[in-house]
PDB file of C-alpha atoms and ligand atoms in Angstrom:
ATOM      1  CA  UNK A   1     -18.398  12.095  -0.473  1.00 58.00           C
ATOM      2  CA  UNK A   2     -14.577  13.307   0.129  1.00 65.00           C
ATOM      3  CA  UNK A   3     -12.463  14.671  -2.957  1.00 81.00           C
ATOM      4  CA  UNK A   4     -11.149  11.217  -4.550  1.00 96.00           C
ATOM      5  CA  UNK A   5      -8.139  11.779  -7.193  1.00 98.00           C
ATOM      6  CA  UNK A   6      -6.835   8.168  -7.021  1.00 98.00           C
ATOM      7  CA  UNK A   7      -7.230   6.112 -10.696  1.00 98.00           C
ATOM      8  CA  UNK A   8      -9.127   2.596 -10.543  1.00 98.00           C
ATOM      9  CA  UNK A   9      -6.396   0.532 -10.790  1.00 98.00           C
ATOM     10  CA  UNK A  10      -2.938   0.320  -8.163  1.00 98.00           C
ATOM     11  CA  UNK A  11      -0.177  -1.543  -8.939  1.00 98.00           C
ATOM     12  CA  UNK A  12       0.448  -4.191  -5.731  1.00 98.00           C
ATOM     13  CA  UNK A  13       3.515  -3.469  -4.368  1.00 98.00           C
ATOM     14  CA  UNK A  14       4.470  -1.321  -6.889  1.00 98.00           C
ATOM     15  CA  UNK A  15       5.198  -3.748  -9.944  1.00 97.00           C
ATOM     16  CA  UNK A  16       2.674  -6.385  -9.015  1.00 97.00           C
ATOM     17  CA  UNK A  17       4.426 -10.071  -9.940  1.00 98.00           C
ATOM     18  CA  UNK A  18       6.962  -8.802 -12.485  1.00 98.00           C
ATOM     19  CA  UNK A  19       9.154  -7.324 -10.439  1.00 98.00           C
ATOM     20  CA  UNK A  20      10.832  -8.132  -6.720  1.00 98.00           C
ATOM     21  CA  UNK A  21       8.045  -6.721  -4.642  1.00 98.00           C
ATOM     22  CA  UNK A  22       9.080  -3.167  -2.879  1.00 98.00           C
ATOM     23  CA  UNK A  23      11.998  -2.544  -4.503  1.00 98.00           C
ATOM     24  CA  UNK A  24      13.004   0.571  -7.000  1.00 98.00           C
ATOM     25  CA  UNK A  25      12.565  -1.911 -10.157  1.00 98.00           C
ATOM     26  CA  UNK A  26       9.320  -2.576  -9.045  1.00 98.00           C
ATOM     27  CA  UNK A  27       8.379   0.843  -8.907  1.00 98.00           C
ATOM     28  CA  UNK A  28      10.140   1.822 -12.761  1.00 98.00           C
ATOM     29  CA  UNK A  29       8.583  -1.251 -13.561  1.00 98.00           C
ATOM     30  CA  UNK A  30       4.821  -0.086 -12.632  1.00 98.00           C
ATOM     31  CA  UNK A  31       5.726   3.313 -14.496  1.00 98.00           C
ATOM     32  CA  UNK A  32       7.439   1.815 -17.593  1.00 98.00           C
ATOM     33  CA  UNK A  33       3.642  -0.258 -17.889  1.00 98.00           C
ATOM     34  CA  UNK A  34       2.195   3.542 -17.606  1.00 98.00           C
ATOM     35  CA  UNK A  35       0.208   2.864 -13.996  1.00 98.00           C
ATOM     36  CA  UNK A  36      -0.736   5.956 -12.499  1.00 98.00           C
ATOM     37  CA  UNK A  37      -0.847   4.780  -9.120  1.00 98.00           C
ATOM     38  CA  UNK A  38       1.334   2.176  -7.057  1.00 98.00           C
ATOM     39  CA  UNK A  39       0.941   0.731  -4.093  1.00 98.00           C
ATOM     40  CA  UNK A  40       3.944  -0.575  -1.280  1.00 99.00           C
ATOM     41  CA  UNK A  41       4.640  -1.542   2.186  1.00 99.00           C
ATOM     42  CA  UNK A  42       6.771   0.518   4.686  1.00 99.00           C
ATOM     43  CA  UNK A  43       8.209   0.063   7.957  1.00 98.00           C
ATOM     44  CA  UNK A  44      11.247   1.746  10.425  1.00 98.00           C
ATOM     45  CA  UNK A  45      14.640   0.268  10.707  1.00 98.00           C
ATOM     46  CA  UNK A  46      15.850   0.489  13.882  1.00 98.00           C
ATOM     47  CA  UNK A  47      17.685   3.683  13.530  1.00 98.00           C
ATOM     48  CA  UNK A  48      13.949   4.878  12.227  1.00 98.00           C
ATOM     49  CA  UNK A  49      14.445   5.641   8.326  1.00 98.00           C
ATOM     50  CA  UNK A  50      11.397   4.264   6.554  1.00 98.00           C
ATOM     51  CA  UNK A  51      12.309   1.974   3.895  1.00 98.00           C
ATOM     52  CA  UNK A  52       9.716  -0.821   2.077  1.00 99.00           C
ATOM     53  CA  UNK A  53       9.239  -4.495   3.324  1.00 98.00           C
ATOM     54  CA  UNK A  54       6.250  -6.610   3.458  1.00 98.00           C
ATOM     55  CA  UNK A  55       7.006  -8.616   6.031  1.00 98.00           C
ATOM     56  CA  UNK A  56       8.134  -8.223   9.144  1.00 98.00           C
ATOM     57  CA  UNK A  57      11.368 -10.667   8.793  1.00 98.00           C
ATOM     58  CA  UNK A  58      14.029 -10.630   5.791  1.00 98.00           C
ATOM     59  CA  UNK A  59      13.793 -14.037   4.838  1.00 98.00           C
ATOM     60  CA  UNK A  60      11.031 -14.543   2.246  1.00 98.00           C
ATOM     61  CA  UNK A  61      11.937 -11.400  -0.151  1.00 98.00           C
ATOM     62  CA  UNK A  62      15.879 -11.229   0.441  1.00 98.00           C
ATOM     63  CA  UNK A  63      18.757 -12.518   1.164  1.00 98.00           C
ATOM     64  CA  UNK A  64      18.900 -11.252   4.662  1.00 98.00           C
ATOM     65  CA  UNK A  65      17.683 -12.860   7.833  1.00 97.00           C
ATOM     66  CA  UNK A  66      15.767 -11.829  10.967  1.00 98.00           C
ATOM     67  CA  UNK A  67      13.426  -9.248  12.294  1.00 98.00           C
ATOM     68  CA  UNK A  68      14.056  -6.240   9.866  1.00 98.00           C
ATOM     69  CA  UNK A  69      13.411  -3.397  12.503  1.00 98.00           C
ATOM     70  CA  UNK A  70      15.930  -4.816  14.685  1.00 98.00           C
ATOM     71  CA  UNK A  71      18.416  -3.798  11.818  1.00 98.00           C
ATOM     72  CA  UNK A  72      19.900  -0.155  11.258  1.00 98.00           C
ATOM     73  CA  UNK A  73      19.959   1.246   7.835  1.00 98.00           C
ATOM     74  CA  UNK A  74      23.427   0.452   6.678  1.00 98.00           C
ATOM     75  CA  UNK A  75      22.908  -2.863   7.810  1.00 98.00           C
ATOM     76  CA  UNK A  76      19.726  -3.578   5.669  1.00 98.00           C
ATOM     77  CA  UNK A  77      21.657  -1.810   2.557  1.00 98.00           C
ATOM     78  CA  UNK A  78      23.920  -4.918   2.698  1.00 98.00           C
ATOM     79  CA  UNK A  79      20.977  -7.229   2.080  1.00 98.00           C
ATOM     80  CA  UNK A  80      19.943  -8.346  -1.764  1.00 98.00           C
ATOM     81  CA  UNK A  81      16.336  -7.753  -2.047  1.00 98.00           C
ATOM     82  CA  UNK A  82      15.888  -9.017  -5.772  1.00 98.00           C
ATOM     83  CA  UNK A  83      18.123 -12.048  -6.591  1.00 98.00           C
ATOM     84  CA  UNK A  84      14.954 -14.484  -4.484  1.00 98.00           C
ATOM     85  CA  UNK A  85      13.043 -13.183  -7.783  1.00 98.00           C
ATOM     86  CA  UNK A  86      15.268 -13.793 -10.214  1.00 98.00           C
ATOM     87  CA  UNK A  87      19.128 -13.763 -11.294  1.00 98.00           C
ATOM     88  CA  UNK A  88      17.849 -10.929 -13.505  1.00 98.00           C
ATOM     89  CA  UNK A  89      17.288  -8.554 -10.443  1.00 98.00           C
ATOM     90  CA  UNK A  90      20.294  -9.644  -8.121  1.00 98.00           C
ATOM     91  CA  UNK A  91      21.625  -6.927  -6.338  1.00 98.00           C
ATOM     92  CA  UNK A  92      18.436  -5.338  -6.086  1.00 98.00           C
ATOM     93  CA  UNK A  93      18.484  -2.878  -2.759  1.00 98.00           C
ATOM     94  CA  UNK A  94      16.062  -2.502  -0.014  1.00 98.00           C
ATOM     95  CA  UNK A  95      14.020   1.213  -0.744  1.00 98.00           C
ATOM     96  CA  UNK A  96      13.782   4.018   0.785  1.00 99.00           C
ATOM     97  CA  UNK A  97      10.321   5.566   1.393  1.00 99.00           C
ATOM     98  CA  UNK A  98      12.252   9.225   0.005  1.00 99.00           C
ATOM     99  CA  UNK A  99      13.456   7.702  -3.341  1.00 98.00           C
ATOM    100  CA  UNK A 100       9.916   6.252  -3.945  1.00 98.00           C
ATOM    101  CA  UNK A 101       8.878   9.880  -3.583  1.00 99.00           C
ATOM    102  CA  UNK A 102      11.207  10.789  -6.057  1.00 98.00           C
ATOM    103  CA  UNK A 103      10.143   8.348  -8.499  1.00 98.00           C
ATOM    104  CA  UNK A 104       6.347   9.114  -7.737  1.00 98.00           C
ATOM    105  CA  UNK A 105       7.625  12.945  -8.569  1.00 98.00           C
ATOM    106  CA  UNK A 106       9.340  11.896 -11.741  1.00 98.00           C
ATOM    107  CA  UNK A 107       6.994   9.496 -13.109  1.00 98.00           C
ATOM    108  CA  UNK A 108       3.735  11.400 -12.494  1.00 98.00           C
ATOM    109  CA  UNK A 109       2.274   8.627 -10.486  1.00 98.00           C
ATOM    110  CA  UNK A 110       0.165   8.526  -7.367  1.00 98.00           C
ATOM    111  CA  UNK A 111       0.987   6.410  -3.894  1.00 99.00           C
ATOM    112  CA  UNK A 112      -0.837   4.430  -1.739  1.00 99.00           C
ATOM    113  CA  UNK A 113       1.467   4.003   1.251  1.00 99.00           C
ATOM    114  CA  UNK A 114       0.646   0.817   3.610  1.00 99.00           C
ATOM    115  CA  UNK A 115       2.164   1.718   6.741  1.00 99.00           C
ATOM    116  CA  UNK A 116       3.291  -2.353   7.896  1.00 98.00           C
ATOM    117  CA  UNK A 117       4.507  -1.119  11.171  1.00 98.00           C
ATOM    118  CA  UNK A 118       7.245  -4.441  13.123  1.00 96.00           C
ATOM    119  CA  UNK A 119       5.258  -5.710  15.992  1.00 94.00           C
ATOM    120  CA  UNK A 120       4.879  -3.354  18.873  1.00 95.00           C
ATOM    121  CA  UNK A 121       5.948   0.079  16.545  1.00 97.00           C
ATOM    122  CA  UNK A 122       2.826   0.883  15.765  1.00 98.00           C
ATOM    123  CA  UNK A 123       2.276   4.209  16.715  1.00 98.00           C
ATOM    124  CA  UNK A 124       5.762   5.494  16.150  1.00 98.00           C
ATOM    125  CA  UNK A 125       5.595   3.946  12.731  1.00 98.00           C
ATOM    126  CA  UNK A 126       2.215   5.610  12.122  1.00 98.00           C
ATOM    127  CA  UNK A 127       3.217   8.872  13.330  1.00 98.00           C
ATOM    128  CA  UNK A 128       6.639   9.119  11.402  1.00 98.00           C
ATOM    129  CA  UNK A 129       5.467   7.722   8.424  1.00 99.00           C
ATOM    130  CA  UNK A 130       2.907  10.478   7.972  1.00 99.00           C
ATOM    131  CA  UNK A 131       5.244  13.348   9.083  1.00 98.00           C
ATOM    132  CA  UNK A 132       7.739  12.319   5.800  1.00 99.00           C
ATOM    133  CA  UNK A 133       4.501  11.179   3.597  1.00 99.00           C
ATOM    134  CA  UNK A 134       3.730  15.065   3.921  1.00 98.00           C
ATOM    135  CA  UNK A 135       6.859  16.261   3.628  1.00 98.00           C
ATOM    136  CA  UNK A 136       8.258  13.848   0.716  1.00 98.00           C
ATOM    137  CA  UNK A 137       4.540  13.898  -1.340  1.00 98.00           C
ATOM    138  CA  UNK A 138       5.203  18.228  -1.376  1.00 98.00           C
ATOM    139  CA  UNK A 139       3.313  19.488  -4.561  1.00 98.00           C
ATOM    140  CA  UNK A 140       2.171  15.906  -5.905  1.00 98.00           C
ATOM    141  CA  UNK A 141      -1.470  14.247  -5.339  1.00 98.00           C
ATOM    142  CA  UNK A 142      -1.649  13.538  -1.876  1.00 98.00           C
ATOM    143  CA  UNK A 143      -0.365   9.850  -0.949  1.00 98.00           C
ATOM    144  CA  UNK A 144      -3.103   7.803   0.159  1.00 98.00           C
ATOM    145  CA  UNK A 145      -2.009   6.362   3.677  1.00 99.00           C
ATOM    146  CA  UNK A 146      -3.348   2.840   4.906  1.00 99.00           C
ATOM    147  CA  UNK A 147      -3.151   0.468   7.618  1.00 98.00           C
ATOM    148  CA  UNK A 148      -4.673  -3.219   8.671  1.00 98.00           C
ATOM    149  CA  UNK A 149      -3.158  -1.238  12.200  1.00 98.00           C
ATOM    150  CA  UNK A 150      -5.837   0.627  14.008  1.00 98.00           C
ATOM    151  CA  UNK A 151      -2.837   2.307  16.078  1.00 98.00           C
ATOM    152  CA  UNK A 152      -0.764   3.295  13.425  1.00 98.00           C
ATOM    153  CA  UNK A 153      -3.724   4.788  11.522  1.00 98.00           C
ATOM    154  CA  UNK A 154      -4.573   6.810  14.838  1.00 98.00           C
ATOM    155  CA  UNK A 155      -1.292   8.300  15.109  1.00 98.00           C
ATOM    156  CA  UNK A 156      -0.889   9.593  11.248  1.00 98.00           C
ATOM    157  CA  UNK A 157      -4.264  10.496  12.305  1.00 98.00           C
ATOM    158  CA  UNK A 158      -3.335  12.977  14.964  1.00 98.00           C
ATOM    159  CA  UNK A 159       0.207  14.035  13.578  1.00 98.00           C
ATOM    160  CA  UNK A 160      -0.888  15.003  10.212  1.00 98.00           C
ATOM    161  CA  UNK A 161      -5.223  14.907   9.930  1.00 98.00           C
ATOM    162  CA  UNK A 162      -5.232  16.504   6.151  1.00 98.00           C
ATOM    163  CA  UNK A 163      -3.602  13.535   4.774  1.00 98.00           C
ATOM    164  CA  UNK A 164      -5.944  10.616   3.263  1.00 98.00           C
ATOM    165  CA  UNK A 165      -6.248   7.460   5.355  1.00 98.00           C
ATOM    166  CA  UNK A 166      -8.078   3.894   4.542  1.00 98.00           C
ATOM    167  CA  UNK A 167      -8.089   1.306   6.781  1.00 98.00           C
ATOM    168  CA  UNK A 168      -7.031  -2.095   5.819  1.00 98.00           C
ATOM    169  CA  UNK A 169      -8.991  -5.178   6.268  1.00 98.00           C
ATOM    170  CA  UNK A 170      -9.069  -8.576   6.342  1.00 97.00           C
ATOM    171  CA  UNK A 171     -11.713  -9.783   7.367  1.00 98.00           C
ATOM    172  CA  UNK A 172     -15.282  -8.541   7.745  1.00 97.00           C
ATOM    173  CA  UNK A 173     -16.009  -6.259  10.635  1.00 97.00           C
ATOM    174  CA  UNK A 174     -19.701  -5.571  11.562  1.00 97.00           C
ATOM    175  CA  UNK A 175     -18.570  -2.309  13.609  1.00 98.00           C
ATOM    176  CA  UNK A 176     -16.602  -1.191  10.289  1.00 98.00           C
ATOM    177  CA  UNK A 177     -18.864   2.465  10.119  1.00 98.00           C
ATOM    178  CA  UNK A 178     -17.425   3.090  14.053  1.00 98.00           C
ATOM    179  CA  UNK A 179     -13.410   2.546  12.939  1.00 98.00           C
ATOM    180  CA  UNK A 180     -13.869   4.473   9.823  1.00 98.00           C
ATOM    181  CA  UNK A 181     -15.661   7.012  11.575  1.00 98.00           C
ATOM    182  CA  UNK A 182     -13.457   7.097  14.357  1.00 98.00           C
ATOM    183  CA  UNK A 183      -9.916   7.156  12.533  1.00 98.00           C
ATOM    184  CA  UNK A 184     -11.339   9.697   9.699  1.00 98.00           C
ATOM    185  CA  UNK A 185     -10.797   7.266   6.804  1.00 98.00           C
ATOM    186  CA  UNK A 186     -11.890   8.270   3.429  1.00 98.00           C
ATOM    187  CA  UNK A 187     -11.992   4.321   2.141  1.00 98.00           C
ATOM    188  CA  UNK A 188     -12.187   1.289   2.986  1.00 98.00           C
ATOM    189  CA  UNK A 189      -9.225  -1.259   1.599  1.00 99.00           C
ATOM    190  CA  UNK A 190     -10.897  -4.826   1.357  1.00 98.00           C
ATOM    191  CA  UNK A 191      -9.771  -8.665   0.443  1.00 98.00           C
ATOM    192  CA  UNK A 192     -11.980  -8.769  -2.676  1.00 98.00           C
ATOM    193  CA  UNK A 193     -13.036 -11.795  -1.511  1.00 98.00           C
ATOM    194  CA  UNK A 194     -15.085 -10.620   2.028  1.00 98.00           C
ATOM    195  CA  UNK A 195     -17.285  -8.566  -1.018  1.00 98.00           C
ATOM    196  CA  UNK A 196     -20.758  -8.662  -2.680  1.00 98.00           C
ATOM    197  CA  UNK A 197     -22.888  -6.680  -4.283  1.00 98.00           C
ATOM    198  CA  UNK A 198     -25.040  -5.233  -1.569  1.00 98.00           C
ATOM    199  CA  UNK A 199     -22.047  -4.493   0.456  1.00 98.00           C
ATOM    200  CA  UNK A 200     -20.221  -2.697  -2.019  1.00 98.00           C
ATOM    201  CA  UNK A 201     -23.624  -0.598  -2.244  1.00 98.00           C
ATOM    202  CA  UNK A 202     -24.068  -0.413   2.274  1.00 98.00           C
ATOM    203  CA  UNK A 203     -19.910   0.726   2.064  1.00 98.00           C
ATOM    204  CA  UNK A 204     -20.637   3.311  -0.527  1.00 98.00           C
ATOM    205  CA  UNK A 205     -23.913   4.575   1.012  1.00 98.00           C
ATOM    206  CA  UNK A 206     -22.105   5.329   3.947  1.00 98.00           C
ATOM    207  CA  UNK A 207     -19.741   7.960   1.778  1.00 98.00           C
ATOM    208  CA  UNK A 208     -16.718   5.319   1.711  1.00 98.00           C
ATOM    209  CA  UNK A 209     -14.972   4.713  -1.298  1.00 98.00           C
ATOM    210  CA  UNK A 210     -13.623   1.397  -1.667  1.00 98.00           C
ATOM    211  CA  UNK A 211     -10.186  -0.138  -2.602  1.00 98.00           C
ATOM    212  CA  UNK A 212      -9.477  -4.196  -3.522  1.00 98.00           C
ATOM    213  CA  UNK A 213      -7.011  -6.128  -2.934  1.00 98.00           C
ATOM    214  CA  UNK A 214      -5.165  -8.557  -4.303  1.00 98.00           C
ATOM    215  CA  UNK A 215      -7.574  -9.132  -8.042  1.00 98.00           C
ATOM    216  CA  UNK A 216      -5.746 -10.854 -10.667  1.00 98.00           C
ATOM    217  CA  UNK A 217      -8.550 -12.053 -12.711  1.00 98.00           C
ATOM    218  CA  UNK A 218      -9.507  -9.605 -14.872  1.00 98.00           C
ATOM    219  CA  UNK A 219     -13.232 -10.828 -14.882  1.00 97.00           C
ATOM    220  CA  UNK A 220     -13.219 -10.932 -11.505  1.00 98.00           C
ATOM    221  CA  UNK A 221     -12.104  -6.662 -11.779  1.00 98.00           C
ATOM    222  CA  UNK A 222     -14.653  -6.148 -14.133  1.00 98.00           C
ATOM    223  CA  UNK A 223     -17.154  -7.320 -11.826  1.00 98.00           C
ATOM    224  CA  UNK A 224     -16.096  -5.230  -8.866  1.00 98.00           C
ATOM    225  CA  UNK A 225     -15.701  -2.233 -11.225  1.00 98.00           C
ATOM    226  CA  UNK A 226     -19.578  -2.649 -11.923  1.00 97.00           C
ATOM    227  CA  UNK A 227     -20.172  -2.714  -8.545  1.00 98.00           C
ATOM    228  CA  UNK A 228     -18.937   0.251  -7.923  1.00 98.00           C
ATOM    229  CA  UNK A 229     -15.573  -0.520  -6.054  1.00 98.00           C
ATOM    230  CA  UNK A 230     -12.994   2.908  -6.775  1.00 98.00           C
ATOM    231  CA  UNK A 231     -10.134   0.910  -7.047  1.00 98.00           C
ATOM    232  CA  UNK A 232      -8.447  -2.121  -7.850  1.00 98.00           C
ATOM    233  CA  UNK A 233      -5.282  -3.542  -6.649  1.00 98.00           C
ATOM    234  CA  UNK A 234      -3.679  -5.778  -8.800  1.00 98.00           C
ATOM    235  CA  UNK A 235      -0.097  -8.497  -9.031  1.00 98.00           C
ATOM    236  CA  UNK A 236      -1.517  -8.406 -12.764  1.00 98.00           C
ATOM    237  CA  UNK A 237      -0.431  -5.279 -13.538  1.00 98.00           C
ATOM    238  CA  UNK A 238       0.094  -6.275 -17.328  1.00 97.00           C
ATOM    239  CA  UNK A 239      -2.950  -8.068 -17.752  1.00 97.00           C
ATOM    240  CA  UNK A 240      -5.247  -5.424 -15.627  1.00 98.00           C
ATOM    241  CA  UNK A 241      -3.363  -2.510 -16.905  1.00 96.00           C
ATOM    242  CA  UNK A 242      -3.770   1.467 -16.567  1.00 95.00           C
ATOM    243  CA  UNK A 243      -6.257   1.542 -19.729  1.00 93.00           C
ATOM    244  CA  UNK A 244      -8.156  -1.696 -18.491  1.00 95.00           C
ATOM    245  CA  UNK A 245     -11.850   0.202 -18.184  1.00 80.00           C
ATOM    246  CA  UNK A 246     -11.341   1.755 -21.356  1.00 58.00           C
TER     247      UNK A 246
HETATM  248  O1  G3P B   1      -3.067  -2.715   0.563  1.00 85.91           O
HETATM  249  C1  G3P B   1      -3.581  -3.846  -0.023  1.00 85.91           C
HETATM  250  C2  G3P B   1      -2.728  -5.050   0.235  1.00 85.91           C
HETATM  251  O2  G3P B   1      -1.416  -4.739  -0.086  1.00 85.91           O
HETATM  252  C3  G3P B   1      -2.820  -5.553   1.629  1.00 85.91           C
HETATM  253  O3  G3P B   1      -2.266  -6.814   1.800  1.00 85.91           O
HETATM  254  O4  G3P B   1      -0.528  -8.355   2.579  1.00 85.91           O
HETATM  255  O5  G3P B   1      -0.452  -7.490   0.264  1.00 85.91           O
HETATM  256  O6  G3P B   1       0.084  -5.998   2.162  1.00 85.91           O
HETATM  257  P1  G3P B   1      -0.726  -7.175   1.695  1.00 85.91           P
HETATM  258 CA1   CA B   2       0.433  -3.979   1.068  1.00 85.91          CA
END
């Protein structure tokens, strides 16, 4: 089984539901709770910085509207990413992907990057993505790069091999041993809910490791923990905390 540095439990879009999702006070808000890993949601603007959004539109998480990638960066600077969350974060900015290097360097904490590529970017969102992951990540853990995009995780596949890819999915996939196989993953990022016990055991028998998504019951971790699951990514990041196996 590959080299696996990553702690069991990720903070969901960097500070899980106590902070606007994607956004610098998410991340210091992830670190201030002591997580040692987070995890967030990149795309490209139009004039191809990578910056975090979950979606592919502005509406639900800012105060902006339309397809994000159709915007350049200065454009999406202008747009209030925290004040949907609360007054306390108004005036929140979009990220991007270089400053949450910086705070990954300065905080000591691990990333698992989800490249969310806009419809139709795929590869180009794949490729650059895992160009500056290597570049930005320089002398830290190595970010762990993910994808529900089969495309994107084939070209950060053939631009940069040596970093760490898992590929995303939603829904159960009988030829899952093929992709993985195919696209070099290391793991294997799951709804929680698609899981059971001999699964867990067929996924890890087959030298996968194995990463949740999204567990907010804490029984529900435990469980998954026993299992044998690596990791565990969480909106409860206070509840299911960096200490919670100890
Ligand atoms: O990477 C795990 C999880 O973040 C995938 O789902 O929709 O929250 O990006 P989503
Ligand atoms: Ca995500």
């Amino acid at each position: 089984m590959s080299n696996w540095p990553y702690p069991p439990i990720v903070a969901h879009r960097g500070g899980g539901r106590l902070a606007p999702e994607n956004t610098l006070a998410a991340i210091e808000t992830g670190a201030r709770l002591g997580h040692a890993m987070i995890e967030f949601d990149v795309k490209l603007s139009k004039d191809g910085q990578i910056f975090l959004l979950h979606d592919d539109t502005l509406e639900r998480t800012s105060n902006g509207w339309g397809v994000a990638g159709d915007l350049n960066w200065d454009e999406l600077l202008k747009v209030d990413a925290g004040g949907w969350y609360s007054g306390a974060f108004k005036g929140e900015k979009l990220a991007l992907m270089s400053e949450v290097a910086e705070r990954c360097r300065t905080h000591h904490m691990m990333a698992n990057i989800e490249i969310k590529p806009t419809t139709g970017a795929d590869r180009e969102t794949g490729r650059v993505v895992a160009l500056a992951a290597r570049e930005l990540w320089q002398g830290m853990t190595a970010p762990l790069l993910s994808s529900f995009s089969i495309e994107a995780l084939e070209a950060a596949q053939q631009a940069v091999p040596e970093l760490p890819r898992g590929l995303l999915l939603d829904e159960w996939r009988d030829d899952w041993q093929a992709l993985t196989t195919q696209l070099g993953c290391v793991s294997i990022h799951l709804n929680h809910q698609l899981l059971d016990q001999a699964r867990v055991a067929q996924l890890k028998d087959a030298g996968l490791h194995i990463l949740v998504y999204t567990v907010n019951s804490p029984r529900r971790a435990l469980e998954l923990l026993a299992w044998g699951v690596d990791c565990i990514c969480t909106d409860a990041i206070d509840e299911i905390g960096p200490d919670f196996r100890a």
